[in-house]
Structures are given as structure tokens and as C-alpha cells.
């Protein structure tokens, strides 16, 4: 199940990183540097969020509960990003921050689950399987997302698909 979750998160995170600046530029009219800052902000907030999520999952909640909260946060973040085209740029910034706190930080909790839940002799293989799933999602989603934007002339189908993917996670 963790590998399936990792695949879904990889799908969403890769699409966010690859296309959010382009979306911000094309759909919201932001300058190139400001559009690129949306992803930078997410990465910056993600540094602290990974530490906080790891600590919370280790001391204050179960790792499955933390992963569920991260998944729900990813849904909210993606909904904000998608809605920014209709309701304004502040939602883009909110979504970017939330991605850093949620989808961009899942791996700290996911790897903790492996360390806590696996026998030491199997932890390396389990980590490899989870990361393989994550990077498989990371590889396929930008291609599919870009194709959907090119075919439809809109980001709506792609952002909707990412929202559905986060809902599955």
C-alpha cells in the first residue's frame, strides 16, 4: 500500500514541479521569476515540514494517520492551485505552501513507516520498492500532463486528474 501511495504522490509532485511555473505564467500572467518562485517557496517550506512531519509521526501520531493527513492536505493544495485561474493568484501561493507541507513532505513519514514497520533485513528492499513506485509516478506524470495541456489547450483536465490522484492517495 505504501508503494501505491508513493506512486500517487510522485505523480502529483512531479506535475506540480514541472508545470506550476508554466501555469502561473500562462494562465495567471505572472512574470517568469515570480512564477518560478512558486515552486521555490514550496521547496523551502518543505524542508521544515519534513522535519515536523517526521517528528509528529514518530512521537504524536501513527504514520498511517500522518500519511492520511498529508494526502488530505495535498487535495486541498491542488484544489487551491486549480482554482487560482478562476479566483486569483493568492490561491496559487496558498496551494504552493500547502504542497510543501503535504505532498512535498510525504517521504519523511513514508520512510519512517518502513523503518518502524519492517525487519531490518527487509528495510532496504522495502525502501527501494517504495522509491521505485514514487519515481515511476514522477516519470510518467509530466509527460501525460503536458500531453493533456497540448491536446485540450487548458490546464483543467490535468489539474483535475492530479486532484483525483491526490484523492486516491
mmCIF file of C-alpha atoms in Angstrom:
data_model
loop_
_atom_site.group_PDB
_atom_site.id
_atom_site.type_symbol
_atom_site.label_atom_id
_atom_site.label_comp_id
_atom_site.label_asym_id
_atom_site.label_seq_id
_atom_site.Cartn_x
_atom_site.Cartn_y
_atom_site.Cartn_z
ATOM 1 C CA UNK A 1 0.000 0.000 0.000
ATOM 2 C CA UNK A 2 2.857 2.359 0.740
ATOM 3 C CA UNK A 3 4.223 1.826 -2.767
ATOM 4 C CA UNK A 4 0.826 2.687 -4.274
ATOM 5 C CA UNK A 5 0.693 5.811 -2.114
ATOM 6 C CA UNK A 6 4.233 6.702 -3.205
ATOM 7 C CA UNK A 7 3.302 6.294 -6.869
ATOM 8 C CA UNK A 8 0.327 8.614 -6.461
ATOM 9 C CA UNK A 9 2.357 11.207 -4.583
ATOM 10 C CA UNK A 10 5.148 11.032 -7.142
ATOM 11 C CA UNK A 11 2.607 11.617 -9.881
ATOM 12 C CA UNK A 12 1.260 14.735 -8.205
ATOM 13 C CA UNK A 13 4.577 16.186 -7.026
ATOM 14 C CA UNK A 14 6.258 15.831 -10.407
ATOM 15 C CA UNK A 15 3.380 17.524 -12.179
ATOM 16 C CA UNK A 16 3.422 20.351 -9.646
ATOM 17 C CA UNK A 17 7.154 20.913 -10.008
ATOM 18 C CA UNK A 18 7.177 20.657 -13.769
ATOM 19 C CA UNK A 19 4.092 22.686 -14.640
ATOM 20 C CA UNK A 20 3.216 25.085 -11.843
ATOM 21 C CA UNK A 21 5.568 27.839 -13.084
ATOM 22 C CA UNK A 22 4.271 27.464 -16.650
ATOM 23 C CA UNK A 23 0.675 27.534 -15.405
ATOM 24 C CA UNK A 24 1.435 30.616 -13.311
ATOM 25 C CA UNK A 25 2.963 32.325 -16.328
ATOM 26 C CA UNK A 26 0.433 31.318 -18.978
ATOM 27 C CA UNK A 27 -2.821 31.267 -17.029
ATOM 28 C CA UNK A 28 -2.217 33.849 -14.308
ATOM 29 C CA UNK A 29 0.154 36.196 -16.117
ATOM 30 C CA UNK A 30 2.924 36.142 -13.520
ATOM 31 C CA UNK A 31 6.428 37.130 -14.547
ATOM 32 C CA UNK A 32 8.922 34.359 -15.173
ATOM 33 C CA UNK A 33 10.800 34.941 -11.921
ATOM 34 C CA UNK A 34 7.645 35.174 -9.796
ATOM 35 C CA UNK A 35 6.166 32.084 -11.476
ATOM 36 C CA UNK A 36 9.347 30.139 -10.702
ATOM 37 C CA UNK A 37 9.233 31.340 -7.107
ATOM 38 C CA UNK A 38 6.027 29.391 -6.540
ATOM 39 C CA UNK A 39 7.894 26.098 -6.662
ATOM 40 C CA UNK A 40 10.875 27.510 -4.764
ATOM 41 C CA UNK A 41 8.572 28.567 -1.931
ATOM 42 C CA UNK A 42 7.095 25.092 -1.785
ATOM 43 C CA UNK A 43 10.537 23.514 -1.596
ATOM 44 C CA UNK A 44 11.650 25.901 1.120
ATOM 45 C CA UNK A 45 8.623 25.234 3.307
ATOM 46 C CA UNK A 46 9.030 21.526 2.601
ATOM 47 C CA UNK A 47 12.396 21.433 4.390
ATOM 48 C CA UNK A 48 10.856 22.313 7.725
ATOM 49 C CA UNK A 49 7.718 20.325 7.028
ATOM 50 C CA UNK A 50 9.667 17.097 6.515
ATOM 51 C CA UNK A 51 11.295 17.526 9.907
ATOM 52 C CA UNK A 52 7.993 18.389 11.575
ATOM 53 C CA UNK A 53 6.100 15.504 9.946
ATOM 54 C CA UNK A 54 8.809 13.003 10.848
ATOM 55 C CA UNK A 55 8.776 14.145 14.447
ATOM 56 C CA UNK A 56 4.977 14.149 14.620
ATOM 57 C CA UNK A 57 4.719 10.665 13.101
ATOM 58 C CA UNK A 58 7.357 9.345 15.452
ATOM 59 C CA UNK A 59 6.022 10.842 18.683
ATOM 60 C CA UNK A 60 2.443 12.061 18.348
ATOM 61 C CA UNK A 61 0.503 10.020 15.794
ATOM 62 C CA UNK A 62 0.708 6.862 13.771
ATOM 63 C CA UNK A 63 2.438 7.011 10.414
ATOM 64 C CA UNK A 64 -0.753 5.901 8.581
ATOM 65 C CA UNK A 65 -2.629 8.796 10.229
ATOM 66 C CA UNK A 66 0.117 11.225 9.222
ATOM 67 C CA UNK A 67 0.055 9.936 5.638
ATOM 68 C CA UNK A 68 -3.731 10.327 5.545
ATOM 69 C CA UNK A 69 -3.460 13.933 6.752
ATOM 70 C CA UNK A 70 -0.729 14.593 4.192
ATOM 71 C CA UNK A 71 -2.971 13.145 1.479
ATOM 72 C CA UNK A 72 -5.870 15.359 2.573
ATOM 73 C CA UNK A 73 -3.582 18.391 2.604
ATOM 74 C CA UNK A 74 -2.475 17.518 -0.915
ATOM 75 C CA UNK A 75 -6.092 17.509 -2.061
ATOM 76 C CA UNK A 76 -6.669 20.961 -0.552
ATOM 77 C CA UNK A 77 -3.437 22.263 -2.055
ATOM 78 C CA UNK A 78 -4.279 21.011 -5.527
ATOM 79 C CA UNK A 79 -7.800 22.390 -5.308
ATOM 80 C CA UNK A 80 -6.359 25.810 -4.449
ATOM 81 C CA UNK A 81 -3.884 25.667 -7.335
ATOM 82 C CA UNK A 82 -6.561 24.665 -9.807
ATOM 83 C CA UNK A 83 -8.957 27.355 -8.537
ATOM 84 C CA UNK A 84 -6.336 30.107 -8.843
ATOM 85 C CA UNK A 85 -7.178 30.551 -12.506
ATOM 86 C CA UNK A 86 -10.742 31.496 -11.590
ATOM 87 C CA UNK A 87 -10.364 33.054 -8.137
ATOM 88 C CA UNK A 88 -6.959 34.701 -8.154
ATOM 89 C CA UNK A 89 -3.258 34.355 -7.577
ATOM 90 C CA UNK A 90 -3.420 34.192 -3.745
ATOM 91 C CA UNK A 91 -4.812 30.674 -4.108
ATOM 92 C CA UNK A 92 -1.746 29.719 -6.149
ATOM 93 C CA UNK A 93 0.529 30.807 -3.304
ATOM 94 C CA UNK A 94 -1.616 29.033 -0.712
ATOM 95 C CA UNK A 95 -1.565 25.870 -2.826
ATOM 96 C CA UNK A 96 2.208 26.097 -3.235
ATOM 97 C CA UNK A 97 2.704 26.392 0.514
ATOM 98 C CA UNK A 98 0.323 23.518 1.163
ATOM 99 C CA UNK A 99 2.100 21.268 -1.343
ATOM 100 C CA UNK A 100 5.347 21.884 0.551
ATOM 101 C CA UNK A 101 3.653 20.941 3.810
ATOM 102 C CA UNK A 102 1.851 17.938 2.336
ATOM 103 C CA UNK A 103 2.772 16.138 -0.896
ATOM 104 C CA UNK A 104 6.294 17.517 -0.858
ATOM 105 C CA UNK A 105 6.885 16.059 2.608
ATOM 106 C CA UNK A 106 5.259 12.631 2.481
ATOM 107 C CA UNK A 107 8.560 10.785 2.052
ATOM 108 C CA UNK A 108 9.779 11.633 5.561
ATOM 109 C CA UNK A 109 6.775 9.816 7.002
ATOM 110 C CA UNK A 110 6.847 7.052 4.390
ATOM 111 C CA UNK A 111 10.456 6.175 5.103
ATOM 112 C CA UNK A 112 9.762 6.312 8.846
ATOM 113 C CA UNK A 113 6.978 3.771 8.328
ATOM 114 C CA UNK A 114 9.445 1.435 6.650
ATOM 115 C CA UNK A 115 11.989 1.829 9.422
ATOM 116 C CA UNK A 116 9.349 1.284 12.108
ATOM 117 C CA UNK A 117 7.384 -1.449 10.393
ATOM 118 C CA UNK A 118 9.944 -3.635 8.638
ATOM 119 C CA UNK A 119 12.513 -6.077 9.860
ATOM 120 C CA UNK A 120 15.988 -4.628 9.403
ATOM 121 C CA UNK A 121 16.845 -7.324 6.865
ATOM 122 C CA UNK A 122 13.951 -6.251 4.597
ATOM 123 C CA UNK A 123 14.040 -2.458 5.093
ATOM 124 C CA UNK A 124 16.439 -1.826 2.215
ATOM 125 C CA UNK A 125 14.324 -3.748 -0.283
ATOM 126 C CA UNK A 126 11.153 -2.118 1.015
ATOM 127 C CA UNK A 127 12.676 1.359 0.700
ATOM 128 C CA UNK A 128 13.765 0.526 -2.833
ATOM 129 C CA UNK A 129 10.293 -0.701 -3.805
ATOM 130 C CA UNK A 130 8.594 2.396 -2.378
ATOM 131 C CA UNK A 131 11.027 4.761 -4.067
ATOM 132 C CA UNK A 132 10.748 2.877 -7.358
ATOM 133 C CA UNK A 133 6.992 3.418 -7.229
ATOM 134 C CA UNK A 134 7.459 7.093 -6.345
ATOM 135 C CA UNK A 135 9.840 7.727 -9.220
ATOM 136 C CA UNK A 136 7.662 5.755 -11.631
ATOM 137 C CA UNK A 137 4.901 8.250 -10.902
ATOM 138 C CA UNK A 138 7.456 11.027 -11.190
ATOM 139 C CA UNK A 139 8.433 9.864 -14.674
ATOM 140 C CA UNK A 140 5.030 9.289 -16.254
ATOM 141 C CA UNK A 141 3.008 12.214 -14.982
ATOM 142 C CA UNK A 142 4.784 15.190 -16.607
ATOM 143 C CA UNK A 143 4.510 13.511 -20.000
ATOM 144 C CA UNK A 144 0.802 12.774 -19.559
ATOM 145 C CA UNK A 145 0.075 16.201 -18.098
ATOM 146 C CA UNK A 146 1.909 18.026 -20.886
ATOM 147 C CA UNK A 147 0.080 15.957 -23.482
ATOM 148 C CA UNK A 148 -3.272 16.840 -21.920
ATOM 149 C CA UNK A 149 -2.449 20.566 -21.926
ATOM 150 C CA UNK A 150 -1.326 20.414 -25.550
ATOM 151 C CA UNK A 151 -4.408 18.460 -26.660
ATOM 152 C CA UNK A 152 -7.009 20.482 -24.749
ATOM 153 C CA UNK A 153 -5.368 23.905 -24.685
ATOM 154 C CA UNK A 154 -6.191 24.081 -20.989
ATOM 155 C CA UNK A 155 -4.763 23.011 -17.651
ATOM 156 C CA UNK A 156 -8.179 21.959 -16.360
ATOM 157 C CA UNK A 157 -8.100 18.289 -17.325
ATOM 158 C CA UNK A 158 -4.561 17.854 -15.965
ATOM 159 C CA UNK A 159 -5.168 19.664 -12.687
ATOM 160 C CA UNK A 160 -8.398 17.723 -12.251
ATOM 161 C CA UNK A 161 -6.532 14.477 -12.805
ATOM 162 C CA UNK A 162 -3.913 15.468 -10.214
ATOM 163 C CA UNK A 163 -6.698 16.318 -7.755
ATOM 164 C CA UNK A 164 -8.227 12.868 -8.336
ATOM 165 C CA UNK A 165 -4.809 11.260 -7.845
ATOM 166 C CA UNK A 166 -4.354 13.012 -4.510
ATOM 167 C CA UNK A 167 -7.867 11.895 -3.520
ATOM 168 C CA UNK A 168 -6.803 8.307 -4.216
ATOM 169 C CA UNK A 169 -3.691 8.756 -2.090
#
